[in-house]
């Protein structure tokens, strides 16, 4: 059902807000199932206009002193904080995050703006006198030109803020293509940057699906592409864009393992596992989606873990009063996919220790809800063990010792994050040195990095050479 108050979803090209009259894709309020906007599905024509606007703005922006670019971003940071509640409400409405989760995601985005504010210090080159007789050498970091960001549905503000603040701070111009499922929050971010005084054409926004993405990947004036999303799409982005001569950083999906040793602190492990698995309704690439219980650890933690899952209150997130612990999934179709994976595990011999499939929210019967779910006795060959679930589902696998647990984690095609819960220093050290994941946590459920460090996924979780965030991102954008 369409909302009585549909939210406009324009393009932003060359400093102008444009309503193009294109066919639209529905944007839902996942809490109610109502359509709240129509996202225009642009193609090559809209992409060309945005890229040309960015290319035209590049020479003047490149020559703007780095300190002036940084001052603009300081103003931008202030405006984002000023409009903090508005951004939180937008995320919760179009995505379904709780307000607590929305606030956390914006704080992480602000950290990336703050890092970009320090870009004058990040752009230092190197010099060496007399590298040969009467010859000096210096290196200079220069912007690339037009850069593109293609962002996912699960973090409508944070992931765009991983990309465009640092890219423009380095002197590039930018074209943002947000997910067609959650385009509205990104438009607020762009509006605030316009208010901060960003010149026309430095940042542009196009909307669309695959046709729009492929036009961006093929455009001859695009120099670099940043992407976050699923691994199959990340591989397509990487293969296509690099074939067209572009620099690419493409973050894919994940299957993050959390190893629980017999000596682990049970309350701490249970709290961290529940947050890692069910936070953001499991819709994040750093979700702790698989627990490997070593030895007697399963018998120690599973009863309390099931109690924690059953206590997770599910409900509407689009009203500030009476916020739940967990909100809905992004669409009805995605909910059915997650349920299908749970059912596949059941058919292949796993046990449903906590079943969230029957959850109901009486005040919002058409919302896309799924309760916290625990699937026990999962084995490696099962579909639910191999595929990224991207929902509030925790798999529990059982292994005899730490070596088996590490080997099982390392057999995964993904390599984003991995954690261990233990009171043993030697076990923690062995895990840290042997596990094949880009981000490793010791008694930490979600080992995600902060803005000054690169987001270092491996294997099928990342395609490229230079990661998003931190010093590697500066190198990527110069």
PDB file of C-alpha atoms in Angstrom, residues 38-305:
ATOM      1  CA  UNK A  38       9.338   5.708  -5.736  1.00  0.00           C
ATOM      2  CA  UNK A  39      13.035   5.562  -6.633  1.00  0.00           C
ATOM      3  CA  UNK A  40      13.554   6.633 -10.280  1.00  0.00           C
ATOM      4  CA  UNK A  41      15.364   3.936 -12.225  1.00  0.00           C
ATOM      5  CA  UNK A  42      17.870   5.889 -14.260  1.00  0.00           C
ATOM      6  CA  UNK A  43      20.147   4.625 -16.992  1.00  0.00           C
ATOM      7  CA  UNK A  44      22.934   5.725 -19.311  1.00  0.00           C
ATOM      8  CA  UNK A  45      21.469   9.186 -20.024  1.00  0.00           C
ATOM      9  CA  UNK A  46      21.258  10.164 -16.344  1.00  0.00           C
ATOM     10  CA  UNK A  47      24.678   8.666 -15.630  1.00  0.00           C
ATOM     11  CA  UNK A  48      26.250  10.603 -18.493  1.00  0.00           C
ATOM     12  CA  UNK A  49      24.760  13.876 -17.237  1.00  0.00           C
ATOM     13  CA  UNK A  50      26.055  13.257 -13.697  1.00  0.00           C
ATOM     14  CA  UNK A  51      29.542  12.190 -14.800  1.00  0.00           C
ATOM     15  CA  UNK A  52      29.850  15.134 -17.189  1.00  0.00           C
ATOM     16  CA  UNK A  53      28.831  17.507 -14.387  1.00  0.00           C
ATOM     17  CA  UNK A  54      31.450  15.954 -12.106  1.00  0.00           C
ATOM     18  CA  UNK A  55      34.104  16.119 -14.832  1.00  0.00           C
ATOM     19  CA  UNK A  56      33.335  19.798 -15.485  1.00  0.00           C
ATOM     20  CA  UNK A  57      33.643  20.603 -11.763  1.00  0.00           C
ATOM     21  CA  UNK A  58      36.903  18.706 -11.305  1.00  0.00           C
ATOM     22  CA  UNK A  59      39.540  21.246 -12.490  1.00  0.00           C
ATOM     23  CA  UNK A  60      38.394  24.003 -10.133  1.00  0.00           C
ATOM     24  CA  UNK A  61      37.859  21.615  -7.212  1.00  0.00           C
ATOM     25  CA  UNK A  62      41.254  19.959  -7.756  1.00  0.00           C
ATOM     26  CA  UNK A  63      42.883  23.393  -7.544  1.00  0.00           C
ATOM     27  CA  UNK A  64      41.000  24.369  -4.388  1.00  0.00           C
ATOM     28  CA  UNK A  65      43.560  24.303  -1.549  1.00  0.00           C
ATOM     29  CA  UNK A  66      43.301  21.208   0.624  1.00  0.00           C
ATOM     30  CA  UNK A  67      42.795  23.326   3.740  1.00  0.00           C
ATOM     31  CA  UNK A  68      39.734  24.985   2.148  1.00  0.00           C
ATOM     32  CA  UNK A  69      38.294  21.588   1.260  1.00  0.00           C
ATOM     33  CA  UNK A  70      38.850  20.533   4.880  1.00  0.00           C
ATOM     34  CA  UNK A  71      37.102  23.651   6.221  1.00  0.00           C
ATOM     35  CA  UNK A  72      34.059  22.808   4.128  1.00  0.00           C
ATOM     36  CA  UNK A  73      34.005  19.332   5.652  1.00  0.00           C
ATOM     37  CA  UNK A  74      34.249  20.803   9.160  1.00  0.00           C
ATOM     38  CA  UNK A  75      31.104  22.794   8.343  1.00  0.00           C
ATOM     39  CA  UNK A  76      29.529  19.627   6.978  1.00  0.00           C
ATOM     40  CA  UNK A  77      30.274  17.692  10.157  1.00  0.00           C
ATOM     41  CA  UNK A  78      28.551  20.410  12.179  1.00  0.00           C
ATOM     42  CA  UNK A  79      25.459  20.226   9.950  1.00  0.00           C
ATOM     43  CA  UNK A  80      25.284  16.427  10.188  1.00  0.00           C
ATOM     44  CA  UNK A  81      25.311  16.699  13.976  1.00  0.00           C
ATOM     45  CA  UNK A  82      22.729  19.481  13.801  1.00  0.00           C
ATOM     46  CA  UNK A  83      20.406  17.257  11.730  1.00  0.00           C
ATOM     47  CA  UNK A  84      21.274  14.089  13.658  1.00  0.00           C
ATOM     48  CA  UNK A  85      17.723  13.257  14.746  1.00  0.00           C
ATOM     49  CA  UNK A  86      16.349  13.841  11.252  1.00  0.00           C
ATOM     50  CA  UNK A  87      18.906  11.435   9.787  1.00  0.00           C
ATOM     51  CA  UNK A  88      18.157   8.817  12.462  1.00  0.00           C
ATOM     52  CA  UNK A  89      14.434   9.009  11.763  1.00  0.00           C
ATOM     53  CA  UNK A  90      15.023   8.667   8.028  1.00  0.00           C
ATOM     54  CA  UNK A  91      17.186   5.552   8.449  1.00  0.00           C
ATOM     55  CA  UNK A  92      14.702   3.895  10.778  1.00  0.00           C
ATOM     56  CA  UNK A  93      11.819   4.712   8.431  1.00  0.00           C
ATOM     57  CA  UNK A  94      13.311   3.509   5.145  1.00  0.00           C
ATOM     58  CA  UNK A  95      15.539   0.724   6.450  1.00  0.00           C
ATOM     59  CA  UNK A  96      14.036  -0.552   9.704  1.00  0.00           C
ATOM     60  CA  UNK A  97      16.969  -0.063  12.063  1.00  0.00           C
ATOM     61  CA  UNK A  98      16.124   0.757  15.652  1.00  0.00           C
ATOM     62  CA  UNK A  99      16.879   4.346  16.609  1.00  0.00           C
ATOM     63  CA  UNK A 100      19.806   3.117  18.717  1.00  0.00           C
ATOM     64  CA  UNK A 101      21.257   1.337  15.675  1.00  0.00           C
ATOM     65  CA  UNK A 102      20.605   4.356  13.459  1.00  0.00           C
ATOM     66  CA  UNK A 103      22.413   6.628  15.889  1.00  0.00           C
ATOM     67  CA  UNK A 104      25.370   4.259  16.057  1.00  0.00           C
ATOM     68  CA  UNK A 105      25.656   4.117  12.277  1.00  0.00           C
ATOM     69  CA  UNK A 106      25.628   7.915  11.967  1.00  0.00           C
ATOM     70  CA  UNK A 107      28.283   8.259  14.665  1.00  0.00           C
ATOM     71  CA  UNK A 108      30.477   5.889  12.642  1.00  0.00           C
ATOM     72  CA  UNK A 109      29.790   7.993   9.561  1.00  0.00           C
ATOM     73  CA  UNK A 110      30.770  11.162  11.425  1.00  0.00           C
ATOM     74  CA  UNK A 111      34.076   9.515  12.337  1.00  0.00           C
ATOM     75  CA  UNK A 112      34.774   9.205   8.606  1.00  0.00           C
ATOM     76  CA  UNK A 113      33.947  12.878   8.054  1.00  0.00           C
ATOM     77  CA  UNK A 114      36.350  13.727  10.879  1.00  0.00           C
ATOM     78  CA  UNK A 115      39.068  11.627   9.281  1.00  0.00           C
ATOM     79  CA  UNK A 116      38.464  13.425   5.987  1.00  0.00           C
ATOM     80  CA  UNK A 117      38.777  16.775   7.787  1.00  0.00           C
ATOM     81  CA  UNK A 118      42.400  15.830   8.469  1.00  0.00           C
ATOM     82  CA  UNK A 119      43.151  15.259   4.796  1.00  0.00           C
ATOM     83  CA  UNK A 120      45.722  18.102   4.509  1.00  0.00           C
ATOM     84  CA  UNK A 121      47.935  15.999   6.786  1.00  0.00           C
ATOM     85  CA  UNK A 122      47.146  12.804   4.872  1.00  0.00           C
ATOM     86  CA  UNK A 123      48.197  14.315   1.537  1.00  0.00           C
ATOM     87  CA  UNK A 124      51.850  14.892   2.366  1.00  0.00           C
ATOM     88  CA  UNK A 125      54.267  13.561  -0.233  1.00  0.00           C
ATOM     89  CA  UNK A 126      57.907  12.488   0.206  1.00  0.00           C
ATOM     90  CA  UNK A 127      61.158  14.152  -0.800  1.00  0.00           C
ATOM     91  CA  UNK A 128      64.788  13.103  -0.871  1.00  0.00           C
ATOM     92  CA  UNK A 129      67.660  15.358  -1.877  1.00  0.00           C
ATOM     93  CA  UNK A 130      70.490  14.009  -3.987  1.00  0.00           C
ATOM     94  CA  UNK A 131      68.860  10.744  -4.909  1.00  0.00           C
ATOM     95  CA  UNK A 132      71.560  10.903  -7.556  1.00  0.00           C
ATOM     96  CA  UNK A 133      74.268  13.542  -7.985  1.00  0.00           C
ATOM     97  CA  UNK A 134      72.529  16.939  -8.254  1.00  0.00           C
ATOM     98  CA  UNK A 135      69.148  15.185  -8.604  1.00  0.00           C
ATOM     99  CA  UNK A 136      66.330  15.493  -6.048  1.00  0.00           C
ATOM    100  CA  UNK A 137      63.181  13.344  -5.955  1.00  0.00           C
ATOM    101  CA  UNK A 138      59.718  14.065  -4.656  1.00  0.00           C
ATOM    102  CA  UNK A 139      56.337  12.380  -4.695  1.00  0.00           C
ATOM    103  CA  UNK A 140      53.036  14.260  -4.802  1.00  0.00           C
ATOM    104  CA  UNK A 141      49.569  12.878  -4.115  1.00  0.00           C
ATOM    105  CA  UNK A 142      47.143  14.135  -6.749  1.00  0.00           C
ATOM    106  CA  UNK A 143      43.392  13.500  -7.120  1.00  0.00           C
ATOM    107  CA  UNK A 144      42.189  11.089  -9.802  1.00  0.00           C
ATOM    108  CA  UNK A 145      39.143  12.870 -11.219  1.00  0.00           C
ATOM    109  CA  UNK A 146      35.575  11.533 -11.207  1.00  0.00           C
ATOM    110  CA  UNK A 147      35.016   8.814  -8.594  1.00  0.00           C
ATOM    111  CA  UNK A 148      31.897   6.708  -8.111  1.00  0.00           C
ATOM    112  CA  UNK A 149      30.315   5.199  -4.998  1.00  0.00           C
ATOM    113  CA  UNK A 150      27.748   2.387  -5.240  1.00  0.00           C
ATOM    114  CA  UNK A 151      26.269   1.702  -1.814  1.00  0.00           C
ATOM    115  CA  UNK A 152      24.088  -1.057  -0.243  1.00  0.00           C
ATOM    116  CA  UNK A 153      20.772  -0.974   1.571  1.00  0.00           C
ATOM    117  CA  UNK A 154      21.960  -1.988   5.015  1.00  0.00           C
ATOM    118  CA  UNK A 155      23.652   1.270   6.097  1.00  0.00           C
ATOM    119  CA  UNK A 156      21.951   4.178   4.270  1.00  0.00           C
ATOM    120  CA  UNK A 157      24.162   6.862   5.873  1.00  0.00           C
ATOM    121  CA  UNK A 158      27.320   5.182   7.130  1.00  0.00           C
ATOM    122  CA  UNK A 159      28.508   3.541   3.921  1.00  0.00           C
ATOM    123  CA  UNK A 160      28.093   6.646   1.701  1.00  0.00           C
ATOM    124  CA  UNK A 161      30.050   8.501   4.410  1.00  0.00           C
ATOM    125  CA  UNK A 162      32.821   5.902   4.081  1.00  0.00           C
ATOM    126  CA  UNK A 163      33.271   7.133   0.526  1.00  0.00           C
ATOM    127  CA  UNK A 164      32.443  10.633  -0.639  1.00  0.00           C
ATOM    128  CA  UNK A 165      33.835  12.796   2.228  1.00  0.00           C
ATOM    129  CA  UNK A 166      37.353  11.419   1.803  1.00  0.00           C
ATOM    130  CA  UNK A 167      37.133  11.313  -1.990  1.00  0.00           C
ATOM    131  CA  UNK A 168      36.205  14.987  -2.263  1.00  0.00           C
ATOM    132  CA  UNK A 169      38.643  15.943   0.510  1.00  0.00           C
ATOM    133  CA  UNK A 170      41.401  14.474  -1.693  1.00  0.00           C
ATOM    134  CA  UNK A 171      40.276  16.781  -4.529  1.00  0.00           C
ATOM    135  CA  UNK A 172      38.114  14.395  -6.562  1.00  0.00           C
ATOM    136  CA  UNK A 173      34.562  14.902  -7.712  1.00  0.00           C
ATOM    137  CA  UNK A 174      31.978  12.216  -7.046  1.00  0.00           C
ATOM    138  CA  UNK A 175      28.877  10.427  -8.330  1.00  0.00           C
ATOM    139  CA  UNK A 176      26.898   8.529  -5.688  1.00  0.00           C
ATOM    140  CA  UNK A 177      24.509   5.696  -6.605  1.00  0.00           C
ATOM    141  CA  UNK A 178      22.684   4.697  -3.412  1.00  0.00           C
ATOM    142  CA  UNK A 179      20.685   1.500  -3.129  1.00  0.00           C
ATOM    143  CA  UNK A 180      17.294   1.847  -4.778  1.00  0.00           C
ATOM    144  CA  UNK A 181      15.844   0.268  -1.595  1.00  0.00           C
ATOM    145  CA  UNK A 182      17.049   3.128   0.663  1.00  0.00           C
ATOM    146  CA  UNK A 183      17.729   6.267  -1.402  1.00  0.00           C
ATOM    147  CA  UNK A 184      16.177   8.877   0.901  1.00  0.00           C
ATOM    148  CA  UNK A 185      18.756   9.239   3.683  1.00  0.00           C
ATOM    149  CA  UNK A 186      21.572   9.779   1.182  1.00  0.00           C
ATOM    150  CA  UNK A 187      19.647  12.718  -0.258  1.00  0.00           C
ATOM    151  CA  UNK A 188      19.624  14.350   3.181  1.00  0.00           C
ATOM    152  CA  UNK A 189      23.399  13.857   3.390  1.00  0.00           C
ATOM    153  CA  UNK A 190      23.799  15.559  -0.002  1.00  0.00           C
ATOM    154  CA  UNK A 191      21.455  18.393   0.949  1.00  0.00           C
ATOM    155  CA  UNK A 192      23.592  19.101   4.030  1.00  0.00           C
ATOM    156  CA  UNK A 193      26.792  19.126   1.970  1.00  0.00           C
ATOM    157  CA  UNK A 194      25.158  21.587  -0.416  1.00  0.00           C
ATOM    158  CA  UNK A 195      24.294  23.772   2.603  1.00  0.00           C
ATOM    159  CA  UNK A 196      27.926  23.559   3.728  1.00  0.00           C
ATOM    160  CA  UNK A 197      28.913  25.325   0.493  1.00  0.00           C
ATOM    161  CA  UNK A 198      30.043  22.532  -1.823  1.00  0.00           C
ATOM    162  CA  UNK A 199      30.432  23.882  -5.391  1.00  0.00           C
ATOM    163  CA  UNK A 200      28.072  22.659  -8.076  1.00  0.00           C
ATOM    164  CA  UNK A 201      28.979  19.367  -9.686  1.00  0.00           C
ATOM    165  CA  UNK A 202      31.462  18.203  -7.044  1.00  0.00           C
ATOM    166  CA  UNK A 203      28.928  15.688  -5.693  1.00  0.00           C
ATOM    167  CA  UNK A 204      26.113  14.217  -7.792  1.00  0.00           C
ATOM    168  CA  UNK A 205      23.477  11.544  -7.172  1.00  0.00           C
ATOM    169  CA  UNK A 206      21.909   9.115  -9.638  1.00  0.00           C
ATOM    170  CA  UNK A 207      19.397   6.370  -8.917  1.00  0.00           C
ATOM    171  CA  UNK A 208      18.776   3.030 -10.561  1.00  0.00           C
ATOM    172  CA  UNK A 209      19.560  -0.653 -10.789  1.00  0.00           C
ATOM    173  CA  UNK A 210      21.897  -2.708 -12.937  1.00  0.00           C
ATOM    174  CA  UNK A 211      21.536  -0.531 -16.047  1.00  0.00           C
ATOM    175  CA  UNK A 212      22.602   2.505 -14.047  1.00  0.00           C
ATOM    176  CA  UNK A 213      25.505   0.639 -12.422  1.00  0.00           C
ATOM    177  CA  UNK A 214      26.798  -0.765 -15.706  1.00  0.00           C
ATOM    178  CA  UNK A 215      26.681   2.709 -17.278  1.00  0.00           C
ATOM    179  CA  UNK A 216      28.841   4.020 -14.423  1.00  0.00           C
ATOM    180  CA  UNK A 217      31.299   1.158 -14.814  1.00  0.00           C
ATOM    181  CA  UNK A 218      31.626   1.792 -18.546  1.00  0.00           C
ATOM    182  CA  UNK A 219      31.774   5.595 -18.614  1.00  0.00           C
ATOM    183  CA  UNK A 220      35.158   6.705 -19.952  1.00  0.00           C
ATOM    184  CA  UNK A 221      35.427   9.697 -17.590  1.00  0.00           C
ATOM    185  CA  UNK A 222      35.009   7.641 -14.406  1.00  0.00           C
ATOM    186  CA  UNK A 223      38.414   6.968 -12.855  1.00  0.00           C
ATOM    187  CA  UNK A 224      37.617   4.952  -9.718  1.00  0.00           C
ATOM    188  CA  UNK A 225      34.741   2.921  -8.273  1.00  0.00           C
ATOM    189  CA  UNK A 226      33.983   2.118  -4.625  1.00  0.00           C
ATOM    190  CA  UNK A 227      31.365  -0.532  -3.881  1.00  0.00           C
ATOM    191  CA  UNK A 228      29.823  -2.296  -0.888  1.00  0.00           C
ATOM    192  CA  UNK A 229      27.312  -5.124  -1.351  1.00  0.00           C
ATOM    193  CA  UNK A 230      27.057  -8.846  -1.991  1.00  0.00           C
ATOM    194  CA  UNK A 231      30.048 -10.860  -3.217  1.00  0.00           C
ATOM    195  CA  UNK A 232      28.578 -11.828  -6.627  1.00  0.00           C
ATOM    196  CA  UNK A 233      27.879  -8.178  -7.393  1.00  0.00           C
ATOM    197  CA  UNK A 234      31.254  -7.104  -5.967  1.00  0.00           C
ATOM    198  CA  UNK A 235      32.967  -9.513  -8.371  1.00  0.00           C
ATOM    199  CA  UNK A 236      30.916  -8.177 -11.285  1.00  0.00           C
ATOM    200  CA  UNK A 237      31.812  -4.598 -10.316  1.00  0.00           C
ATOM    201  CA  UNK A 238      35.498  -5.458 -10.046  1.00  0.00           C
ATOM    202  CA  UNK A 239      35.697  -7.482 -13.271  1.00  0.00           C
ATOM    203  CA  UNK A 240      33.748  -4.955 -15.337  1.00  0.00           C
ATOM    204  CA  UNK A 241      35.296  -1.757 -14.025  1.00  0.00           C
ATOM    205  CA  UNK A 242      38.891  -3.002 -14.119  1.00  0.00           C
ATOM    206  CA  UNK A 243      38.330  -4.263 -17.649  1.00  0.00           C
ATOM    207  CA  UNK A 244      37.364  -0.666 -18.454  1.00  0.00           C
ATOM    208  CA  UNK A 245      40.588   0.651 -16.920  1.00  0.00           C
ATOM    209  CA  UNK A 246      39.242   1.892 -13.584  1.00  0.00           C
ATOM    210  CA  UNK A 247      40.590   1.595 -10.080  1.00  0.00           C
ATOM    211  CA  UNK A 248      38.234  -0.512  -7.910  1.00  0.00           C
ATOM    212  CA  UNK A 249      37.614  -1.331  -4.266  1.00  0.00           C
ATOM    213  CA  UNK A 250      34.639  -3.714  -3.968  1.00  0.00           C
ATOM    214  CA  UNK A 251      33.569  -4.998  -0.569  1.00  0.00           C
ATOM    215  CA  UNK A 252      31.490  -8.174  -0.723  1.00  0.00           C
ATOM    216  CA  UNK A 253      29.590 -10.388   1.681  1.00  0.00           C
ATOM    217  CA  UNK A 254      30.779 -12.445   4.611  1.00  0.00           C
ATOM    218  CA  UNK A 255      30.370 -15.478   6.805  1.00  0.00           C
ATOM    219  CA  UNK A 256      31.932 -14.409  10.091  1.00  0.00           C
ATOM    220  CA  UNK A 257      32.873 -17.112  12.587  1.00  0.00           C
ATOM    221  CA  UNK A 258      32.848 -16.654  16.354  1.00  0.00           C
ATOM    222  CA  UNK A 259      34.751 -19.411  18.167  1.00  0.00           C
ATOM    223  CA  UNK A 260      33.722 -20.040  21.775  1.00  0.00           C
ATOM    224  CA  UNK A 261      36.190 -22.003  23.878  1.00  0.00           C
ATOM    225  CA  UNK A 262      35.196 -24.099  26.916  1.00  0.00           C
ATOM    226  CA  UNK A 263      36.886 -21.601  29.253  1.00  0.00           C
ATOM    227  CA  UNK A 264      35.054 -18.559  27.846  1.00  0.00           C
ATOM    228  CA  UNK A 265      33.174 -16.230  30.171  1.00  0.00           C
ATOM    229  CA  UNK A 266      29.592 -17.375  29.530  1.00  0.00           C
ATOM    230  CA  UNK A 267      27.597 -14.184  30.240  1.00  0.00           C
ATOM    231  CA  UNK A 268      30.038 -12.053  28.280  1.00  0.00           C
ATOM    232  CA  UNK A 269      30.111 -14.497  25.357  1.00  0.00           C
ATOM    233  CA  UNK A 270      26.313 -14.777  25.241  1.00  0.00           C
ATOM    234  CA  UNK A 271      25.821 -11.010  25.290  1.00  0.00           C
ATOM    235  CA  UNK A 272      28.411 -10.472  22.559  1.00  0.00           C
ATOM    236  CA  UNK A 273      27.083 -13.321  20.377  1.00  0.00           C
ATOM    237  CA  UNK A 274      23.481 -12.104  20.645  1.00  0.00           C
ATOM    238  CA  UNK A 275      24.523  -8.583  19.666  1.00  0.00           C
ATOM    239  CA  UNK A 276      26.755  -9.797  16.834  1.00  0.00           C
ATOM    240  CA  UNK A 277      24.120 -12.132  15.394  1.00  0.00           C
ATOM    241  CA  UNK A 278      20.898 -10.190  15.937  1.00  0.00           C
ATOM    242  CA  UNK A 279      22.030  -6.549  15.934  1.00  0.00           C
ATOM    243  CA  UNK A 280      20.745  -4.647  12.895  1.00  0.00           C
ATOM    244  CA  UNK A 281      18.510  -7.709  12.325  1.00  0.00           C
ATOM    245  CA  UNK A 282      21.635  -9.498  11.085  1.00  0.00           C
ATOM    246  CA  UNK A 283      21.752  -7.279   7.981  1.00  0.00           C
ATOM    247  CA  UNK A 284      25.435  -6.350   8.113  1.00  0.00           C
ATOM    248  CA  UNK A 285      28.574  -7.802   6.623  1.00  0.00           C
ATOM    249  CA  UNK A 286      30.210  -8.019  10.060  1.00  0.00           C
ATOM    250  CA  UNK A 287      27.379 -10.002  11.660  1.00  0.00           C
ATOM    251  CA  UNK A 288      28.605 -12.882  13.792  1.00  0.00           C
ATOM    252  CA  UNK A 289      26.500 -15.372  11.888  1.00  0.00           C
ATOM    253  CA  UNK A 290      28.209 -18.641  12.886  1.00  0.00           C
ATOM    254  CA  UNK A 291      29.268 -19.696  16.369  1.00  0.00           C
ATOM    255  CA  UNK A 292      31.701 -22.592  16.636  1.00  0.00           C
ATOM    256  CA  UNK A 293      31.397 -24.108  20.079  1.00  0.00           C
ATOM    257  CA  UNK A 294      34.552 -26.018  21.010  1.00  0.00           C
ATOM    258  CA  UNK A 295      34.310 -29.073  23.271  1.00  0.00           C
ATOM    259  CA  UNK A 296      31.837 -28.538  26.117  1.00  0.00           C
ATOM    260  CA  UNK A 297      31.277 -24.881  25.249  1.00  0.00           C
ATOM    261  CA  UNK A 298      27.954 -25.595  23.507  1.00  0.00           C
ATOM    262  CA  UNK A 299      26.431 -27.125  26.639  1.00  0.00           C
ATOM    263  CA  UNK A 300      27.637 -24.132  28.672  1.00  0.00           C
ATOM    264  CA  UNK A 301      26.430 -21.311  26.423  1.00  0.00           C
ATOM    265  CA  UNK A 302      23.491 -22.637  24.388  1.00  0.00           C
ATOM    266  CA  UNK A 303      20.791 -22.521  27.097  1.00  0.00           C
ATOM    267  CA  UNK A 304      21.595 -18.899  27.952  1.00  0.00           C
ATOM    268  CA  UNK A 305      21.973 -18.018  24.272  1.00  0.00           C
TER     269      UNK A 305
END
